[in-house]
Amino acid sequence: MSSDQPMESSMSSSTSMAFRNWQMANNVESLETIYQYDAAEQQAIRAVKPWEKDPHYFKEIRIAALALLKMVMHARSGGNLEVMGLVQGKVDANTLVVVDSFALPVEGTETRVNAQAQAYEYMTTYTDSSEAVGRLHK
């Protein structure tokens, strides 16, 4: 055994404690059920479209950590230019659940982004590929 092990143990313990404190301070919840997708339920709520009648229908949004990280990295990569991307997820009562996001290959200016045929083709290919591997969120 090396003499570094007690130090490593105390560092991982303090890191773990800091992480738990951060989770508590930010009301982080680990909910595996939120990722379950019920196609019939989603199709039914999309058919009714309650958000069209009530502009304040959605009260909360839940964003998966990886989706948020991808959004932030994409936004930062644009520098001072506009960027464009899409989010994928589902509706859960009055909550939007974002489980993934992806950047679109478009060129932006300081004030706008215009999606061309290439971006539309990319969106279609990405969503088709997601469905092909079992990621059904729209």
Coordinates of C-alpha atoms in Angstrom, one line a residue:
M1 CA 0.0 0.0 0.0
S2 CA 1.3 3.4 -0.7
S3 CA 1.3 6.3 1.7
D4 CA -0.9 8.3 -0.7
Q5 CA -4.0 6.2 -0.1
P6 CA -5.2 8.0 3.1
M7 CA -4.8 11.4 1.3
E8 CA -6.7 10.1 -1.8
S9 CA -9.4 8.7 0.5
S10 CA -9.9 12.0 2.3
M11 CA -9.9 13.9 -1.0
S12 CA -12.6 11.7 -2.5
S13 CA -14.5 12.0 0.8
S14 CA -14.4 15.8 0.7
T15 CA -15.2 15.9 -3.0
S16 CA -18.2 13.6 -2.4
M17 CA -19.4 15.8 0.5
A18 CA -19.0 18.9 -1.7
F19 CA -21.0 17.2 -4.5
R20 CA -23.8 16.3 -2.1
N21 CA -23.9 19.8 -0.7
W22 CA -24.1 21.2 -4.2
Q23 CA -27.0 18.7 -5.0
M24 CA -28.9 19.8 -1.9
A25 CA -28.3 23.5 -2.6
N26 CA -29.6 23.2 -6.2
N27 CA -32.5 20.8 -5.5
V28 CA -30.9 18.2 -7.8
E29 CA -33.1 15.0 -8.1
S30 CA -32.0 11.8 -9.6
L31 CA -35.2 10.5 -11.4
E32 CA -34.7 7.5 -13.6
T33 CA -38.4 7.3 -14.4
I34 CA -38.3 10.7 -16.1
Y35 CA -36.4 9.1 -19.0
Q36 CA -39.1 6.5 -19.6
Y37 CA -41.0 7.2 -22.8
D38 CA -44.6 6.2 -23.4
A39 CA -45.3 6.8 -27.0
A40 CA -49.1 6.5 -26.7
E41 CA -49.2 9.0 -23.8
Q42 CA -47.0 11.5 -25.7
Q43 CA -49.1 11.1 -28.9
A44 CA -52.3 11.7 -26.9
I45 CA -51.0 14.9 -25.3
R46 CA -49.6 16.2 -28.6
A47 CA -53.0 15.7 -30.2
V48 CA -54.8 17.7 -27.5
K49 CA -52.1 20.5 -27.5
P50 CA -53.2 22.2 -24.2
W51 CA -50.4 24.7 -24.5
E52 CA -52.1 26.3 -27.5
K53 CA -55.1 27.3 -25.3
D54 CA -53.0 28.4 -22.3
P55 CA -49.7 30.2 -23.0
H56 CA -48.7 29.6 -19.4
Y57 CA -49.4 25.9 -19.6
F58 CA -45.8 24.8 -18.9
K59 CA -44.8 25.6 -15.3
E60 CA -41.5 23.7 -15.0
I61 CA -38.7 22.4 -17.2
R62 CA -36.3 19.6 -16.3
I63 CA -33.1 19.4 -18.3
A64 CA -30.8 16.4 -18.3
A65 CA -27.2 17.3 -17.3
L66 CA -25.8 16.0 -20.6
A67 CA -28.3 18.0 -22.6
L68 CA -27.4 21.2 -20.7
L69 CA -23.7 20.6 -21.1
K70 CA -24.2 20.2 -24.9
M71 CA -26.2 23.4 -25.0
V72 CA -23.6 25.4 -23.1
M73 CA -20.7 24.0 -25.2
H74 CA -22.5 24.9 -28.4
A75 CA -23.4 28.4 -27.2
R76 CA -19.8 29.0 -26.1
S77 CA -18.4 27.7 -29.4
G78 CA -20.4 30.4 -31.3
G79 CA -18.5 33.2 -29.5
N80 CA -20.3 36.4 -30.3
L81 CA -22.3 34.8 -33.2
E82 CA -25.9 33.4 -33.0
V83 CA -26.1 29.6 -32.8
M84 CA -29.0 27.2 -33.5
G85 CA -29.9 23.8 -32.2
L86 CA -32.8 21.6 -31.1
V87 CA -33.8 19.9 -27.9
Q88 CA -35.4 16.5 -27.7
G89 CA -37.7 15.4 -24.8
K90 CA -41.2 14.9 -23.8
V91 CA -44.2 16.5 -22.0
D92 CA -44.9 15.3 -18.4
A93 CA -48.1 17.1 -17.1
N94 CA -47.1 20.8 -17.0
T95 CA -43.4 20.1 -17.3
L96 CA -41.1 20.0 -20.3
V97 CA -38.5 17.3 -20.0
V98 CA -35.4 17.9 -22.1
V99 CA -33.3 14.7 -22.4
D100 CA -31.0 15.6 -25.3
S101 CA -29.9 18.5 -27.4
F102 CA -27.9 18.9 -30.6
A103 CA -26.3 21.7 -32.5
L104 CA -27.3 22.5 -36.1
P105 CA -24.7 23.0 -38.8
V106 CA -25.7 26.6 -39.7
E107 CA -23.8 29.8 -40.1
G108 CA -24.8 32.7 -37.9
T109 CA -24.2 36.4 -37.7
E110 CA -24.2 38.6 -34.7
T111 CA -28.0 39.1 -35.0
R112 CA -29.5 36.0 -36.7
V113 CA -29.1 32.5 -37.9
N114 CA -30.8 31.1 -41.1
A115 CA -31.3 27.4 -41.5
Q116 CA -30.7 26.2 -45.0
A117 CA -31.5 22.8 -46.6
Q118 CA -28.4 21.3 -45.1
A119 CA -29.7 22.0 -41.6
Y120 CA -33.1 20.6 -42.3
E121 CA -31.5 17.4 -43.7
Y122 CA -29.3 17.2 -40.6
M123 CA -32.3 17.5 -38.3
T124 CA -34.1 14.7 -40.1
T125 CA -31.1 12.4 -40.2
Y126 CA -30.3 13.0 -36.5
T127 CA -33.9 12.3 -35.3
D128 CA -34.2 9.2 -37.6
S129 CA -30.9 7.9 -36.2
S130 CA -32.0 8.6 -32.6
E131 CA -35.2 6.6 -33.2
A132 CA -33.2 3.8 -34.9
V133 CA -31.2 3.3 -31.7
G134 CA -34.2 3.4 -29.4
R135 CA -34.2 7.0 -28.3
L136 CA -37.8 7.9 -29.0
H137 CA -38.0 11.3 -27.5
K138 CA -39.1 13.9 -30.0

